[in-house]
Amino acid sequence: MTFGQQVFLLVLAFTAYGVIYLGVREAWRWSLAHPWLASGLAAGVIWLIGFRIRKWRARRARQVESAALVAKIQAAQSMEIARYHVMSPSDFEDAIAFLCERDGCTDVKVVGGAGDLGADVVALTPDGRRLVIQCKRYRDSNKVGSQDLQRFGGTCFTVHRADVAVMVTTSTFTKPASGYAKQTGICLIDAYGLAGWASKLGSPPWVETPHLA
């Protein structure tokens, strides 16, 4: 810092001090001349400060509560995901069928196996639409790719006459797979979506899928 800059900052500091001093002195004189107004103003300032403190504490409490809820949800999701990971593929299909029945679907059938043409679970949703689900019990590191979606997309609507087509996995989906699903109207349920569905913290897949015109 140059000498000139130091002088400038010193002058600025003295100026600010002088302004504050004059302001405090005039405020003190005014309060002596108008004691009731000064008391009311002071009370208002104190109330405003207290209000702001209470508001900040309430906001902070909500943040802490929200963080605790998020942690609780994440723990529940992790437990649900781990439970499905240890299942065999056929047990996983049965578990998905159970979720469908639990949430009001009728005529629920597990049809996965040789020659299933992409359908593992079929059912009627509570509002009467035909639901076709393909189940992919994959490891975390094994994402569902676009080829899987394309094979399912080639049969779910034309062969199985799905009103709601769903692919559910214990893993996640690649970006191309998600793009294909969006274009064709296939609902994707990844590991966290499945955990939400199973724990009832989320909605069943047919709730998120609109009726076809």
mmCIF file of C-alpha atoms in Angstrom:
data_model
loop_
_atom_site.group_PDB
_atom_site.id
_atom_site.type_symbol
_atom_site.label_atom_id
_atom_site.label_comp_id
_atom_site.label_asym_id
_atom_site.label_seq_id
_atom_site.Cartn_x
_atom_site.Cartn_y
_atom_site.Cartn_z
ATOM 1 C CA MET A 1 0.000 0.000 0.000
ATOM 2 C CA THR A 2 1.413 3.383 -0.979
ATOM 3 C CA PHE A 3 1.803 6.346 1.373
ATOM 4 C CA GLY A 4 -0.955 8.226 -0.450
ATOM 5 C CA GLN A 5 -3.366 5.319 -0.008
ATOM 6 C CA GLN A 6 -2.547 5.140 3.689
ATOM 7 C CA VAL A 7 -3.272 8.863 4.092
ATOM 8 C CA PHE A 8 -6.550 8.487 2.209
ATOM 9 C CA LEU A 9 -7.694 5.612 4.441
ATOM 10 C CA LEU A 10 -6.716 7.561 7.568
ATOM 11 C CA VAL A 11 -8.729 10.598 6.444
ATOM 12 C CA LEU A 12 -11.659 8.349 5.546
ATOM 13 C CA ALA A 13 -11.552 6.693 8.972
ATOM 14 C CA PHE A 14 -11.497 10.074 10.807
ATOM 15 C CA THR A 15 -14.359 11.323 8.635
ATOM 16 C CA ALA A 16 -16.458 8.246 9.409
ATOM 17 C CA TYR A 17 -15.683 8.615 13.113
ATOM 18 C CA GLY A 18 -16.717 12.266 13.006
ATOM 19 C CA VAL A 19 -19.993 11.484 11.278
ATOM 20 C CA ILE A 20 -20.797 8.756 13.786
ATOM 21 C CA TYR A 21 -19.897 11.019 16.705
ATOM 22 C CA LEU A 22 -22.086 13.848 15.440
ATOM 23 C CA GLY A 23 -24.945 11.441 14.765
ATOM 24 C CA VAL A 24 -24.784 9.953 18.253
ATOM 25 C CA ARG A 25 -24.533 13.405 19.860
ATOM 26 C CA GLU A 26 -27.545 14.744 17.968
ATOM 27 C CA ALA A 27 -29.533 11.602 18.729
ATOM 28 C CA TRP A 28 -28.735 12.001 22.436
ATOM 29 C CA ARG A 29 -29.810 15.645 22.407
ATOM 30 C CA TRP A 30 -33.013 14.749 20.566
ATOM 31 C CA SER A 31 -33.792 11.996 23.102
ATOM 32 C CA LEU A 32 -33.361 14.442 25.986
ATOM 33 C CA ALA A 33 -35.724 16.859 24.282
ATOM 34 C CA HIS A 34 -38.306 14.152 23.397
ATOM 35 C CA PRO A 35 -38.016 11.441 26.083
ATOM 36 C CA TRP A 36 -41.331 9.717 25.329
ATOM 37 C CA LEU A 37 -40.658 9.530 21.609
ATOM 38 C CA ALA A 38 -37.138 8.293 22.281
ATOM 39 C CA SER A 39 -38.443 5.579 24.600
ATOM 40 C CA GLY A 40 -40.985 4.455 22.015
ATOM 41 C CA LEU A 41 -38.375 4.431 19.276
ATOM 42 C CA ALA A 42 -35.966 2.425 21.441
ATOM 43 C CA ALA A 43 -38.700 -0.072 22.286
ATOM 44 C CA GLY A 44 -39.522 -0.427 18.595
ATOM 45 C CA VAL A 45 -35.889 -1.034 17.711
ATOM 46 C CA ILE A 46 -35.558 -3.641 20.472
ATOM 47 C CA TRP A 47 -38.755 -5.376 19.312
ATOM 48 C CA LEU A 48 -37.530 -5.380 15.710
ATOM 49 C CA ILE A 49 -34.189 -6.877 16.712
ATOM 50 C CA GLY A 50 -35.945 -9.530 18.791
ATOM 51 C CA PHE A 51 -38.304 -10.312 15.932
ATOM 52 C CA ARG A 52 -35.416 -10.761 13.518
ATOM 53 C CA ILE A 53 -33.608 -13.034 16.008
ATOM 54 C CA ARG A 54 -36.731 -15.174 16.514
ATOM 55 C CA LYS A 55 -37.226 -15.408 12.758
ATOM 56 C CA TRP A 56 -33.614 -16.452 12.256
ATOM 57 C CA ARG A 57 -33.890 -19.096 14.988
ATOM 58 C CA ALA A 58 -37.087 -20.488 13.445
ATOM 59 C CA ARG A 59 -35.462 -20.645 10.014
ATOM 60 C CA ARG A 60 -32.419 -22.352 11.491
ATOM 61 C CA ALA A 61 -34.628 -24.870 13.304
ATOM 62 C CA ARG A 62 -36.420 -25.676 10.032
ATOM 63 C CA GLN A 63 -33.077 -26.182 8.296
ATOM 64 C CA VAL A 64 -31.914 -28.561 11.021
ATOM 65 C CA GLU A 65 -35.227 -30.430 10.909
ATOM 66 C CA SER A 66 -35.063 -30.638 7.113
ATOM 67 C CA ALA A 67 -31.500 -31.955 7.224
ATOM 68 C CA ALA A 68 -32.521 -34.594 9.769
ATOM 69 C CA LEU A 69 -35.472 -35.633 7.587
ATOM 70 C CA VAL A 70 -33.242 -35.893 4.511
ATOM 71 C CA ALA A 71 -30.778 -38.047 6.458
ATOM 72 C CA LYS A 72 -33.624 -40.273 7.660
ATOM 73 C CA ILE A 73 -34.981 -40.665 4.128
ATOM 74 C CA GLN A 74 -31.540 -41.451 2.729
ATOM 75 C CA ALA A 75 -30.987 -44.088 5.415
ATOM 76 C CA ALA A 76 -34.352 -45.681 4.638
ATOM 77 C CA GLN A 77 -33.585 -45.616 0.916
ATOM 78 C CA SER A 78 -30.214 -47.272 1.444
ATOM 79 C CA MET A 79 -31.809 -50.055 3.491
ATOM 80 C CA GLU A 80 -34.491 -50.628 0.837
ATOM 81 C CA ILE A 81 -31.955 -50.679 -1.994
ATOM 82 C CA ALA A 82 -29.715 -53.134 -0.132
ATOM 83 C CA ARG A 83 -32.704 -55.417 0.457
ATOM 84 C CA TYR A 84 -33.469 -55.634 -3.262
ATOM 85 C CA HIS A 85 -29.823 -56.086 -4.249
ATOM 86 C CA VAL A 86 -29.557 -59.417 -2.425
ATOM 87 C CA MET A 87 -32.633 -60.862 -4.145
ATOM 88 C CA SER A 88 -32.459 -63.233 -7.080
ATOM 89 C CA PRO A 89 -33.944 -61.916 -10.354
ATOM 90 C CA SER A 90 -37.088 -64.039 -9.869
ATOM 91 C CA ASP A 91 -37.470 -62.870 -6.254
ATOM 92 C CA PHE A 92 -37.092 -59.307 -7.461
ATOM 93 C CA GLU A 93 -39.945 -59.798 -9.941
ATOM 94 C CA ASP A 94 -42.100 -61.223 -7.139
ATOM 95 C CA ALA A 95 -41.239 -58.200 -4.963
ATOM 96 C CA ILE A 96 -42.326 -55.790 -7.699
ATOM 97 C CA ALA A 97 -45.554 -57.729 -8.147
ATOM 98 C CA PHE A 98 -46.143 -57.457 -4.402
ATOM 99 C CA LEU A 99 -45.733 -53.661 -4.549
ATOM 100 C CA CYS A 100 -48.293 -53.504 -7.351
ATOM 101 C CA GLU A 101 -50.819 -55.542 -5.358
ATOM 102 C CA ARG A 102 -50.123 -53.556 -2.194
ATOM 103 C CA ASP A 103 -50.870 -50.283 -3.967
ATOM 104 C CA GLY A 104 -54.181 -51.358 -5.459
ATOM 105 C CA CYS A 105 -53.402 -53.100 -8.747
ATOM 106 C CA THR A 106 -55.552 -56.058 -9.766
ATOM 107 C CA ASP A 107 -54.948 -59.137 -11.913
ATOM 108 C CA VAL A 108 -51.234 -58.962 -11.053
ATOM 109 C CA LYS A 109 -49.156 -61.658 -12.752
ATOM 110 C CA VAL A 110 -45.453 -62.467 -12.848
ATOM 111 C CA VAL A 111 -44.797 -63.544 -16.419
ATOM 112 C CA GLY A 112 -41.011 -63.167 -16.659
ATOM 113 C CA GLY A 113 -38.957 -65.964 -18.117
ATOM 114 C CA ALA A 114 -38.090 -67.444 -21.478
ATOM 115 C CA GLY A 115 -40.240 -65.977 -24.225
ATOM 116 C CA ASP A 116 -41.656 -63.189 -22.057
ATOM 117 C CA LEU A 117 -40.916 -60.618 -24.791
ATOM 118 C CA GLY A 118 -39.823 -58.046 -22.253
ATOM 119 C CA ALA A 119 -42.703 -58.286 -19.764
ATOM 120 C CA ASP A 120 -41.889 -59.483 -16.243
ATOM 121 C CA VAL A 121 -44.967 -58.230 -14.378
ATOM 122 C CA VAL A 122 -48.355 -57.327 -15.834
ATOM 123 C CA ALA A 123 -51.365 -55.918 -14.007
ATOM 124 C CA LEU A 124 -54.250 -53.513 -14.114
ATOM 125 C CA THR A 125 -53.712 -50.208 -12.313
ATOM 126 C CA PRO A 126 -56.320 -49.039 -9.790
ATOM 127 C CA ASP A 127 -57.878 -46.872 -12.522
ATOM 128 C CA GLY A 128 -58.069 -49.763 -14.994
ATOM 129 C CA ARG A 129 -55.019 -49.216 -17.228
ATOM 130 C CA ARG A 130 -52.863 -52.095 -18.410
ATOM 131 C CA LEU A 131 -49.503 -52.021 -16.649
ATOM 132 C CA VAL A 132 -46.427 -53.761 -18.088
ATOM 133 C CA ILE A 133 -43.193 -53.807 -16.064
ATOM 134 C CA GLN A 134 -39.751 -55.072 -16.929
ATOM 135 C CA CYS A 135 -37.460 -55.700 -13.957
ATOM 136 C CA LYS A 136 -33.679 -55.257 -14.027
ATOM 137 C CA ARG A 137 -31.940 -56.363 -10.839
ATOM 138 C CA TYR A 138 -28.519 -54.908 -11.601
ATOM 139 C CA ARG A 139 -25.513 -53.992 -9.482
ATOM 140 C CA ASP A 140 -24.877 -50.321 -8.726
ATOM 141 C CA SER A 141 -22.085 -50.173 -11.284
ATOM 142 C CA ASN A 142 -24.153 -51.791 -14.049
ATOM 143 C CA LYS A 143 -26.392 -49.110 -15.511
ATOM 144 C CA VAL A 144 -29.371 -49.940 -17.684
ATOM 145 C CA GLY A 145 -28.505 -48.869 -21.225
ATOM 146 C CA SER A 146 -30.472 -47.695 -24.222
ATOM 147 C CA GLN A 147 -30.387 -51.163 -25.854
ATOM 148 C CA ASP A 148 -32.360 -52.567 -22.918
ATOM 149 C CA LEU A 149 -34.879 -49.764 -23.294
ATOM 150 C CA GLN A 150 -35.144 -50.211 -27.048
ATOM 151 C CA ARG A 151 -35.848 -53.943 -26.730
ATOM 152 C CA PHE A 152 -38.522 -53.256 -24.130
ATOM 153 C CA GLY A 153 -39.920 -50.355 -26.147
ATOM 154 C CA GLY A 154 -40.292 -52.614 -29.168
ATOM 155 C CA THR A 155 -42.744 -54.913 -27.386
ATOM 156 C CA CYS A 156 -44.324 -53.168 -24.406
ATOM 157 C CA PHE A 157 -46.854 -51.168 -26.430
ATOM 158 C CA THR A 158 -47.270 -53.151 -29.641
ATOM 159 C CA VAL A 159 -47.167 -56.705 -28.252
ATOM 160 C CA HIS A 160 -48.277 -56.317 -24.631
ATOM 161 C CA ARG A 161 -50.658 -53.402 -25.288
ATOM 162 C CA ALA A 162 -49.390 -51.425 -22.325
ATOM 163 C CA ASP A 163 -51.129 -48.251 -21.228
ATOM 164 C CA VAL A 164 -48.348 -47.788 -18.669
ATOM 165 C CA ALA A 165 -44.917 -49.209 -19.497
ATOM 166 C CA VAL A 166 -42.368 -49.256 -16.683
ATOM 167 C CA MET A 167 -38.776 -50.379 -16.357
ATOM 168 C CA VAL A 168 -37.592 -50.706 -12.774
ATOM 169 C CA THR A 169 -34.019 -51.370 -11.689
ATOM 170 C CA THR A 170 -31.877 -51.603 -8.579
ATOM 171 C CA SER A 171 -29.295 -49.525 -10.440
ATOM 172 C CA THR A 172 -29.605 -46.382 -12.581
ATOM 173 C CA PHE A 173 -30.092 -45.546 -16.246
ATOM 174 C CA THR A 174 -27.660 -44.149 -18.768
ATOM 175 C CA LYS A 175 -28.400 -40.775 -20.309
ATOM 176 C CA PRO A 176 -29.256 -42.276 -23.734
ATOM 177 C CA ALA A 177 -31.617 -44.725 -22.034
ATOM 178 C CA SER A 178 -33.361 -41.896 -20.202
ATOM 179 C CA GLY A 179 -33.654 -39.970 -23.463
ATOM 180 C CA TYR A 180 -35.210 -42.940 -25.251
ATOM 181 C CA ALA A 181 -37.667 -43.497 -22.405
ATOM 182 C CA LYS A 182 -38.734 -39.860 -22.525
ATOM 183 C CA GLN A 183 -39.332 -40.040 -26.269
ATOM 184 C CA THR A 184 -41.382 -43.230 -26.093
ATOM 185 C CA GLY A 185 -43.284 -42.617 -22.850
ATOM 186 C CA ILE A 186 -41.697 -45.392 -20.796
ATOM 187 C CA CYS A 187 -41.581 -44.676 -17.067
ATOM 188 C CA LEU A 188 -38.190 -45.297 -15.461
ATOM 189 C CA ILE A 189 -37.777 -46.274 -11.813
ATOM 190 C CA ASP A 190 -34.174 -46.348 -10.601
ATOM 191 C CA ALA A 191 -32.897 -47.622 -7.254
ATOM 192 C CA TYR A 192 -33.897 -44.502 -5.330
ATOM 193 C CA GLY A 193 -37.266 -44.316 -7.046
ATOM 194 C CA LEU A 194 -37.843 -47.956 -6.118
ATOM 195 C CA ALA A 195 -36.862 -47.255 -2.518
ATOM 196 C CA GLY A 196 -39.322 -44.374 -2.424
ATOM 197 C CA TRP A 197 -42.097 -46.507 -3.904
ATOM 198 C CA ALA A 198 -41.436 -49.400 -1.525
ATOM 199 C CA SER A 199 -41.274 -47.166 1.575
ATOM 200 C CA LYS A 200 -44.303 -45.120 0.455
ATOM 201 C CA LEU A 201 -42.217 -41.971 0.534
ATOM 202 C CA GLY A 202 -42.745 -41.810 -3.221
ATOM 203 C CA SER A 203 -45.596 -42.590 -5.596
ATOM 204 C CA PRO A 204 -46.228 -45.751 -7.633
ATOM 205 C CA PRO A 205 -45.084 -45.397 -11.248
ATOM 206 C CA TRP A 206 -48.580 -45.340 -12.729
ATOM 207 C CA VAL A 207 -49.460 -42.280 -10.661
ATOM 208 C CA GLU A 208 -46.762 -40.307 -12.493
ATOM 209 C CA THR A 209 -47.853 -41.567 -15.918
ATOM 210 C CA PRO A 210 -50.710 -39.647 -17.610
ATOM 211 C CA HIS A 211 -53.592 -41.367 -19.374
ATOM 212 C CA LEU A 212 -52.990 -41.973 -23.054
ATOM 213 C CA ALA A 213 -55.342 -40.099 -25.356
#
